Amino acid sequence: MKLEAIDYLAKDAAQQFVESLHQIGFGVLKNHPIDQNLVEAIYKEWHEFFNSEEKHSFKFNAESQDGFFPAEISETAKGYTVKDIKEYFHVYPWGQIPESLRENILKYYELANKFAAELLSWIEEHSPKEVAELYTEALSNMVKDSTQSLLRVLHYPPMTGDEEAGAIRAAAHEDINLLTVLPAANEPGLQVQDKDGSWVDVPSDFGNIIINIGDMLQEASGGYFPSTSHRVINPEGMDKTKSRISLPLFQHPRPEVVLSDNYTAHEYLMERLKELGVI
């Protein structure tokens, strides 16, 4: 398996992209409409925030799940007992956000959600007829007016050598949502698992954007689009002393959306959050 960047401006971009999602669960796009200057500004602003004491003034709300999640309560991936080496901030337009960071992060939230909705339209257009018939409504409509889509600002701190044995920045996991959109940041470490169990590096060239299928779309498509395991491994050499900011947007449908005969979006989300130990 090899992941290669697809030109968003190419005539057959949608078809290439959807085929990549079907085969691998991941797609990488270049020449996309997300403003890279905005992304760079956000990386800089939030790097300063995570290195300040201000972050502790925005402790997360247990019920609404917005705000700052410190490293000591970081997620433990399903099937693992060791917490990931990361801290993060959950951004929702209705949630708590540091005032000095509000403008750029909400601008990005809007752009990324609009882009993700377009990609969902691509997916529906190029789904086989028997798969498209499984969708209870248009995929792009599932996220229309949703207040559940989560922008997570992740901070992977520098490695100190005191990390718990077996801990990595993000253990192998699948995402819960419909579609995840992640701008590449010129930092290696993100890997996707091939069908043979081997791990493949995801292209991290700055300017690319990485998209992967979440469990909810796998459920809604009857498994046609796979929610593929991925992880973020620890850096080597001098890169160990560097921190890393990551900006995944987890696009979620409205809670009442019916994914399949087995789940609504809300039911699926609650089940997975309990498995993760978040609630």
PDB file of N, CA, C and O in Angstrom, residues 147-207:
ATOM      1  N   THR A 147     -24.018  20.541  15.639  1.00  0.00           N
ATOM      2  CA  THR A 147     -23.198  21.256  16.621  1.00  0.00           C
ATOM      3  C   THR A 147     -22.183  20.320  17.268  1.00  0.00           C
ATOM      4  O   THR A 147     -21.518  20.691  18.238  1.00  0.00           O
ATOM      5  N   GLN A 148     -22.072  19.115  16.731  1.00  0.00           N
ATOM      6  CA  GLN A 148     -21.252  18.084  17.358  1.00  0.00           C
ATOM      7  C   GLN A 148     -19.855  17.945  16.757  1.00  0.00           C
ATOM      8  O   GLN A 148     -18.994  17.285  17.347  1.00  0.00           O
ATOM      9  N   SER A 149     -19.622  18.525  15.578  1.00  0.00           N
ATOM     10  CA  SER A 149     -18.304  18.387  14.946  1.00  0.00           C
ATOM     11  C   SER A 149     -17.239  19.022  15.833  1.00  0.00           C
ATOM     12  O   SER A 149     -17.371  20.160  16.272  1.00  0.00           O
ATOM     13  N   LEU A 150     -16.196  18.261  16.078  1.00  0.00           N
ATOM     14  CA  LEU A 150     -15.178  18.626  17.066  1.00  0.00           C
ATOM     15  C   LEU A 150     -13.858  18.971  16.390  1.00  0.00           C
ATOM     16  O   LEU A 150     -13.332  18.176  15.598  1.00  0.00           O
ATOM     17  N   LEU A 151     -13.328  20.145  16.713  1.00  0.00           N
ATOM     18  CA  LEU A 151     -11.970  20.501  16.318  1.00  0.00           C
ATOM     19  C   LEU A 151     -11.083  20.303  17.534  1.00  0.00           C
ATOM     20  O   LEU A 151     -11.258  20.977  18.550  1.00  0.00           O
ATOM     21  N   ARG A 152     -10.165  19.380  17.433  1.00  0.00           N
ATOM     22  CA  ARG A 152      -9.253  19.097  18.540  1.00  0.00           C
ATOM     23  C   ARG A 152      -7.888  19.695  18.219  1.00  0.00           C
ATOM     24  O   ARG A 152      -7.286  19.379  17.191  1.00  0.00           O
ATOM     25  N   VAL A 153      -7.422  20.571  19.095  1.00  0.00           N
ATOM     26  CA  VAL A 153      -6.067  21.102  18.969  1.00  0.00           C
ATOM     27  C   VAL A 153      -5.181  20.247  19.857  1.00  0.00           C
ATOM     28  O   VAL A 153      -5.255  20.310  21.079  1.00  0.00           O
ATOM     29  N   LEU A 154      -4.364  19.423  19.222  1.00  0.00           N
ATOM     30  CA  LEU A 154      -3.512  18.462  19.930  1.00  0.00           C
ATOM     31  C   LEU A 154      -2.121  19.028  20.133  1.00  0.00           C
ATOM     32  O   LEU A 154      -1.548  19.641  19.237  1.00  0.00           O
ATOM     33  N   HIS A 155      -1.582  18.788  21.315  1.00  0.00           N
ATOM     34  CA  HIS A 155      -0.194  19.156  21.599  1.00  0.00           C
ATOM     35  C   HIS A 155       0.547  17.910  22.067  1.00  0.00           C
ATOM     36  O   HIS A 155       0.229  17.345  23.112  1.00  0.00           O
ATOM     37  N   TYR A 156       1.498  17.481  21.246  1.00  0.00           N
ATOM     38  CA  TYR A 156       2.391  16.390  21.639  1.00  0.00           C
ATOM     39  C   TYR A 156       3.659  17.036  22.198  1.00  0.00           C
ATOM     40  O   TYR A 156       4.433  17.627  21.446  1.00  0.00           O
ATOM     41  N   PRO A 157       3.890  16.950  23.510  1.00  0.00           N
ATOM     42  CA  PRO A 157       5.041  17.648  24.109  1.00  0.00           C
ATOM     43  C   PRO A 157       6.362  16.980  23.753  1.00  0.00           C
ATOM     44  O   PRO A 157       6.386  15.828  23.281  1.00  0.00           O
ATOM     45  N   PRO A 158       7.480  17.683  23.960  1.00  0.00           N
ATOM     46  CA  PRO A 158       8.792  17.065  23.749  1.00  0.00           C
ATOM     47  C   PRO A 158       8.945  15.827  24.630  1.00  0.00           C
ATOM     48  O   PRO A 158       8.380  15.755  25.730  1.00  0.00           O
ATOM     49  N   MET A 159       9.695  14.854  24.145  1.00  0.00           N
ATOM     50  CA  MET A 159       9.947  13.634  24.914  1.00  0.00           C
ATOM     51  C   MET A 159      11.020  13.912  25.960  1.00  0.00           C
ATOM     52  O   MET A 159      12.047  14.532  25.669  1.00  0.00           O
ATOM     53  N   THR A 160      10.797  13.454  27.185  1.00  0.00           N
ATOM     54  CA  THR A 160      11.742  13.715  28.280  1.00  0.00           C
ATOM     55  C   THR A 160      12.554  12.483  28.672  1.00  0.00           C
ATOM     56  O   THR A 160      13.554  12.594  29.370  1.00  0.00           O
ATOM     57  N   GLY A 161      12.120  11.308  28.242  1.00  0.00           N
ATOM     58  CA  GLY A 161      12.772  10.070  28.666  1.00  0.00           C
ATOM     59  C   GLY A 161      12.112   9.454  29.876  1.00  0.00           C
ATOM     60  O   GLY A 161      12.431   8.322  30.269  1.00  0.00           O
ATOM     61  N   ASP A 162      11.161  10.175  30.481  1.00  0.00           N
ATOM     62  CA  ASP A 162      10.473   9.669  31.673  1.00  0.00           C
ATOM     63  C   ASP A 162       9.087   9.127  31.349  1.00  0.00           C
ATOM     64  O   ASP A 162       8.293   8.864  32.258  1.00  0.00           O
ATOM     65  N   GLU A 163       8.807   8.960  30.078  1.00  0.00           N
ATOM     66  CA  GLU A 163       7.480   8.493  29.681  1.00  0.00           C
ATOM     67  C   GLU A 163       7.239   7.056  30.161  1.00  0.00           C
ATOM     68  O   GLU A 163       8.182   6.262  30.278  1.00  0.00           O
ATOM     69  N   GLU A 164       5.981   6.746  30.407  1.00  0.00           N
ATOM     70  CA  GLU A 164       5.622   5.397  30.843  1.00  0.00           C
ATOM     71  C   GLU A 164       6.002   4.380  29.772  1.00  0.00           C
ATOM     72  O   GLU A 164       5.876   4.638  28.574  1.00  0.00           O
ATOM     73  N   ALA A 165       6.495   3.238  30.211  1.00  0.00           N
ATOM     74  CA  ALA A 165       6.918   2.193  29.273  1.00  0.00           C
ATOM     75  C   ALA A 165       5.762   1.823  28.347  1.00  0.00           C
ATOM     76  O   ALA A 165       4.642   1.577  28.791  1.00  0.00           O
ATOM     77  N   GLY A 166       6.046   1.795  27.054  1.00  0.00           N
ATOM     78  CA  GLY A 166       5.046   1.417  26.068  1.00  0.00           C
ATOM     79  C   GLY A 166       4.178   2.559  25.577  1.00  0.00           C
ATOM     80  O   GLY A 166       3.374   2.379  24.662  1.00  0.00           O
ATOM     81  N   ALA A 167       4.343   3.730  26.169  1.00  0.00           N
ATOM     82  CA  ALA A 167       3.505   4.867  25.776  1.00  0.00           C
ATOM     83  C   ALA A 167       4.022   5.494  24.484  1.00  0.00           C
ATOM     84  O   ALA A 167       5.223   5.659  24.294  1.00  0.00           O
ATOM     85  N   ILE A 168       3.085   5.835  23.591  1.00  0.00           N
ATOM     86  CA  ILE A 168       3.434   6.593  22.394  1.00  0.00           C
ATOM     87  C   ILE A 168       2.473   7.769  22.288  1.00  0.00           C
ATOM     88  O   ILE A 168       1.521   7.892  23.056  1.00  0.00           O
ATOM     89  N   ARG A 169       2.733   8.646  21.339  1.00  0.00           N
ATOM     90  CA  ARG A 169       1.933   9.866  21.235  1.00  0.00           C
ATOM     91  C   ARG A 169       0.455   9.577  20.996  1.00  0.00           C
ATOM     92  O   ARG A 169      -0.409  10.241  21.561  1.00  0.00           O
ATOM     93  N   ALA A 170       0.159   8.611  20.170  1.00  0.00           N
ATOM     94  CA  ALA A 170      -1.233   8.180  19.986  1.00  0.00           C
ATOM     95  C   ALA A 170      -1.215   6.716  19.583  1.00  0.00           C
ATOM     96  O   ALA A 170      -0.763   6.371  18.490  1.00  0.00           O
ATOM     97  N   ALA A 171      -1.692   5.858  20.484  1.00  0.00           N
ATOM     98  CA  ALA A 171      -1.707   4.425  20.205  1.00  0.00           C
ATOM     99  C   ALA A 171      -2.686   4.117  19.073  1.00  0.00           C
ATOM    100  O   ALA A 171      -3.574   4.928  18.743  1.00  0.00           O
ATOM    101  N   ALA A 172      -2.517   2.968  18.469  1.00  0.00           N
ATOM    102  CA  ALA A 172      -3.351   2.565  17.338  1.00  0.00           C
ATOM    103  C   ALA A 172      -4.836   2.656  17.698  1.00  0.00           C
ATOM    104  O   ALA A 172      -5.272   2.161  18.740  1.00  0.00           O
ATOM    105  N   HIS A 173      -5.584   3.302  16.829  1.00  0.00           N
ATOM    106  CA  HIS A 173      -7.000   3.511  17.098  1.00  0.00           C
ATOM    107  C   HIS A 173      -7.727   3.805  15.789  1.00  0.00           C
ATOM    108  O   HIS A 173      -7.105   4.036  14.750  1.00  0.00           O
ATOM    109  N   GLU A 174      -9.046   3.777  15.868  1.00  0.00           N
ATOM    110  CA  GLU A 174      -9.882   4.244  14.764  1.00  0.00           C
ATOM    111  C   GLU A 174     -10.666   5.442  15.286  1.00  0.00           C
ATOM    112  O   GLU A 174     -10.944   5.552  16.475  1.00  0.00           O
ATOM    113  N   ASP A 175     -11.045   6.353  14.396  1.00  0.00           N
ATOM    114  CA  ASP A 175     -11.828   7.516  14.797  1.00  0.00           C
ATOM    115  C   ASP A 175     -13.309   7.143  14.877  1.00  0.00           C
ATOM    116  O   ASP A 175     -13.774   6.225  14.196  1.00  0.00           O
ATOM    117  N   ILE A 176     -14.051   7.885  15.683  1.00  0.00           N
ATOM    118  CA  ILE A 176     -15.458   7.566  15.933  1.00  0.00           C
ATOM    119  C   ILE A 176     -16.371   8.148  14.858  1.00  0.00           C
ATOM    120  O   ILE A 176     -17.387   7.556  14.510  1.00  0.00           O
ATOM    121  N   ASN A 177     -16.036   9.275  14.322  1.00  0.00           N
ATOM    122  CA  ASN A 177     -16.927  10.145  13.559  1.00  0.00           C
ATOM    123  C   ASN A 177     -17.139   9.689  12.118  1.00  0.00           C
ATOM    124  O   ASN A 177     -16.778   8.569  11.746  1.00  0.00           O
ATOM    125  N   LEU A 178     -17.707  10.566  11.286  1.00  0.00           N
ATOM    126  CA  LEU A 178     -17.899  10.265   9.863  1.00  0.00           C
ATOM    127  C   LEU A 178     -16.592  10.406   9.091  1.00  0.00           C
ATOM    128  O   LEU A 178     -16.146   9.481   8.410  1.00  0.00           O
ATOM    129  N   LEU A 179     -15.988  11.584   9.188  1.00  0.00           N
ATOM    130  CA  LEU A 179     -14.809  11.919   8.396  1.00  0.00           C
ATOM    131  C   LEU A 179     -13.898  12.793   9.249  1.00  0.00           C
ATOM    132  O   LEU A 179     -14.366  13.656   9.980  1.00  0.00           O
ATOM    133  N   THR A 180     -12.582  12.534   9.169  1.00  0.00           N
ATOM    134  CA  THR A 180     -11.594  13.341   9.875  1.00  0.00           C
ATOM    135  C   THR A 180     -10.747  14.093   8.857  1.00  0.00           C
ATOM    136  O   THR A 180     -10.292  13.505   7.876  1.00  0.00           O
ATOM    137  N   VAL A 181     -10.555  15.386   9.096  1.00  0.00           N
ATOM    138  CA  VAL A 181      -9.763  16.237   8.207  1.00  0.00           C
ATOM    139  C   VAL A 181      -8.582  16.787   9.002  1.00  0.00           C
ATOM    140  O   VAL A 181      -8.758  17.400  10.049  1.00  0.00           O
ATOM    141  N   LEU A 182      -7.371  16.567   8.481  1.00  0.00           N
ATOM    142  CA  LEU A 182      -6.159  16.924   9.216  1.00  0.00           C
ATOM    143  C   LEU A 182      -5.134  17.577   8.298  1.00  0.00           C
ATOM    144  O   LEU A 182      -4.652  16.934   7.361  1.00  0.00           O
ATOM    145  N   PRO A 183      -4.771  18.837   8.530  1.00  0.00           N
ATOM    146  CA  PRO A 183      -3.700  19.427   7.729  1.00  0.00           C
ATOM    147  C   PRO A 183      -2.351  18.838   8.104  1.00  0.00           C
ATOM    148  O   PRO A 183      -2.034  18.706   9.285  1.00  0.00           O
ATOM    149  N   ALA A 184      -1.573  18.442   7.101  1.00  0.00           N
ATOM    150  CA  ALA A 184      -0.232  17.911   7.349  1.00  0.00           C
ATOM    151  C   ALA A 184       0.668  19.042   7.837  1.00  0.00           C
ATOM    152  O   ALA A 184       0.490  20.198   7.468  1.00  0.00           O
ATOM    153  N   ALA A 185       1.659  18.678   8.663  1.00  0.00           N
ATOM    154  CA  ALA A 185       2.433  19.720   9.331  1.00  0.00           C
ATOM    155  C   ALA A 185       3.936  19.546   9.193  1.00  0.00           C
ATOM    156  O   ALA A 185       4.698  20.086   9.986  1.00  0.00           O
ATOM    157  N   ASN A 186       4.370  18.812   8.171  1.00  0.00           N
ATOM    158  CA  ASN A 186       5.812  18.585   7.972  1.00  0.00           C
ATOM    159  C   ASN A 186       6.454  17.843   9.132  1.00  0.00           C
ATOM    160  O   ASN A 186       7.660  17.884   9.304  1.00  0.00           O
ATOM    161  N   GLU A 187       5.650  17.206   9.968  1.00  0.00           N
ATOM    162  CA  GLU A 187       6.176  16.444  11.092  1.00  0.00           C
ATOM    163  C   GLU A 187       5.826  14.979  10.870  1.00  0.00           C
ATOM    164  O   GLU A 187       4.657  14.632  10.783  1.00  0.00           O
ATOM    165  N   PRO A 188       6.818  14.104  10.774  1.00  0.00           N
ATOM    166  CA  PRO A 188       6.528  12.692  10.576  1.00  0.00           C
ATOM    167  C   PRO A 188       5.935  12.073  11.834  1.00  0.00           C
ATOM    168  O   PRO A 188       5.961  12.668  12.908  1.00  0.00           O
ATOM    169  N   GLY A 189       5.397  10.885  11.695  1.00  0.00           N
ATOM    170  CA  GLY A 189       4.899  10.173  12.863  1.00  0.00           C
ATOM    171  C   GLY A 189       3.557   9.505  12.648  1.00  0.00           C
ATOM    172  O   GLY A 189       3.271   8.455  13.226  1.00  0.00           O
ATOM    173  N   LEU A 190       2.693  10.119  11.803  1.00  0.00           N
ATOM    174  CA  LEU A 190       1.390   9.522  11.551  1.00  0.00           C
ATOM    175  C   LEU A 190       1.550   8.313  10.627  1.00  0.00           C
ATOM    176  O   LEU A 190       2.152   8.414   9.565  1.00  0.00           O
ATOM    177  N   GLN A 191       0.991   7.178  11.053  1.00  0.00           N
ATOM    178  CA  GLN A 191       1.071   5.942  10.276  1.00  0.00           C
ATOM    179  C   GLN A 191      -0.306   5.299  10.190  1.00  0.00           C
ATOM    180  O   GLN A 191      -1.117   5.409  11.111  1.00  0.00           O
ATOM    181  N   VAL A 192      -0.556   4.614   9.072  1.00  0.00           N
ATOM    182  CA  VAL A 192      -1.793   3.887   8.864  1.00  0.00           C
ATOM    183  C   VAL A 192      -1.462   2.399   8.702  1.00  0.00           C
ATOM    184  O   VAL A 192      -0.413   2.040   8.157  1.00  0.00           O
ATOM    185  N   GLN A 193      -2.336   1.544   9.192  1.00  0.00           N
ATOM    186  CA  GLN A 193      -2.080   0.105   9.162  1.00  0.00           C
ATOM    187  C   GLN A 193      -2.593  -0.504   7.853  1.00  0.00           C
ATOM    188  O   GLN A 193      -3.755  -0.337   7.481  1.00  0.00           O
ATOM    189  N   ASP A 194      -1.710  -1.206   7.173  1.00  0.00           N
ATOM    190  CA  ASP A 194      -2.067  -1.896   5.940  1.00  0.00           C
ATOM    191  C   ASP A 194      -2.870  -3.149   6.272  1.00  0.00           C
ATOM    192  O   ASP A 194      -2.921  -3.594   7.427  1.00  0.00           O
ATOM    193  N   LYS A 195      -3.486  -3.729   5.255  1.00  0.00           N
ATOM    194  CA  LYS A 195      -4.309  -4.923   5.451  1.00  0.00           C
ATOM    195  C   LYS A 195      -3.494  -6.111   5.936  1.00  0.00           C
ATOM    196  O   LYS A 195      -4.035  -7.031   6.556  1.00  0.00           O
ATOM    197  N   ASP A 196      -2.165  -6.095   5.678  1.00  0.00           N
ATOM    198  CA  ASP A 196      -1.318  -7.189   6.134  1.00  0.00           C
ATOM    199  C   ASP A 196      -0.777  -6.962   7.548  1.00  0.00           C
ATOM    200  O   ASP A 196       0.025  -7.749   8.056  1.00  0.00           O
ATOM    201  N   GLY A 197      -1.207  -5.858   8.174  1.00  0.00           N
ATOM    202  CA  GLY A 197      -0.784  -5.564   9.542  1.00  0.00           C
ATOM    203  C   GLY A 197       0.426  -4.667   9.657  1.00  0.00           C
ATOM    204  O   GLY A 197       0.770  -4.228  10.754  1.00  0.00           O
ATOM    205  N   SER A 198       1.094  -4.383   8.538  1.00  0.00           N
ATOM    206  CA  SER A 198       2.271  -3.509   8.580  1.00  0.00           C
ATOM    207  C   SER A 198       1.837  -2.048   8.683  1.00  0.00           C
ATOM    208  O   SER A 198       0.692  -1.695   8.381  1.00  0.00           O
ATOM    209  N   TRP A 199       2.779  -1.190   9.110  1.00  0.00           N
ATOM    210  CA  TRP A 199       2.489   0.229   9.284  1.00  0.00           C
ATOM    211  C   TRP A 199       3.149   1.048   8.180  1.00  0.00           C
ATOM    212  O   TRP A 199       4.314   0.841   7.869  1.00  0.00           O
ATOM    213  N   VAL A 200       2.368   1.963   7.597  1.00  0.00           N
ATOM    214  CA  VAL A 200       2.810   2.763   6.459  1.00  0.00           C
ATOM    215  C   VAL A 200       2.765   4.242   6.851  1.00  0.00           C
ATOM    216  O   VAL A 200       1.773   4.717   7.427  1.00  0.00           O
ATOM    217  N   ASP A 201       3.845   4.966   6.553  1.00  0.00           N
ATOM    218  CA  ASP A 201       3.895   6.396   6.855  1.00  0.00           C
ATOM    219  C   ASP A 201       2.904   7.158   5.973  1.00  0.00           C
ATOM    220  O   ASP A 201       2.812   6.918   4.764  1.00  0.00           O
ATOM    221  N   VAL A 202       2.180   8.089   6.588  1.00  0.00           N
ATOM    222  CA  VAL A 202       1.283   8.972   5.846  1.00  0.00           C
ATOM    223  C   VAL A 202       2.077  10.203   5.415  1.00  0.00           C
ATOM    224  O   VAL A 202       2.778  10.793   6.235  1.00  0.00           O
ATOM    225  N   PRO A 203       2.017  10.607   4.137  1.00  0.00           N
ATOM    226  CA  PRO A 203       2.778  11.775   3.679  1.00  0.00           C
ATOM    227  C   PRO A 203       2.494  12.999   4.546  1.00  0.00           C
ATOM    228  O   PRO A 203       1.333  13.347   4.776  1.00  0.00           O
ATOM    229  N   SER A 204       3.568  13.632   5.020  1.00  0.00           N
ATOM    230  CA  SER A 204       3.396  14.750   5.959  1.00  0.00           C
ATOM    231  C   SER A 204       3.840  16.078   5.356  1.00  0.00           C
ATOM    232  O   SER A 204       4.109  17.023   6.079  1.00  0.00           O
ATOM    233  N   ASP A 205       3.916  16.160   4.026  1.00  0.00           N
ATOM    234  CA  ASP A 205       4.350  17.396   3.371  1.00  0.00           C
ATOM    235  C   ASP A 205       3.406  18.537   3.721  1.00  0.00           C
ATOM    236  O   ASP A 205       2.176  18.425   3.554  1.00  0.00           O
ATOM    237  N   PHE A 206       3.971  19.639   4.207  1.00  0.00           N
ATOM    238  CA  PHE A 206       3.142  20.789   4.560  1.00  0.00           C
ATOM    239  C   PHE A 206       2.413  21.289   3.315  1.00  0.00           C
ATOM    240  O   PHE A 206       3.001  21.428   2.248  1.00  0.00           O
ATOM    241  N   GLY A 207       1.141  21.550   3.459  1.00  0.00           N
ATOM    242  CA  GLY A 207       0.315  21.958   2.321  1.00  0.00           C
ATOM    243  C   GLY A 207      -0.640  20.855   1.897  1.00  0.00           C
ATOM    244  O   GLY A 207      -1.665  21.127   1.268  1.00  0.00           O
TER     245      GLY A 207
END
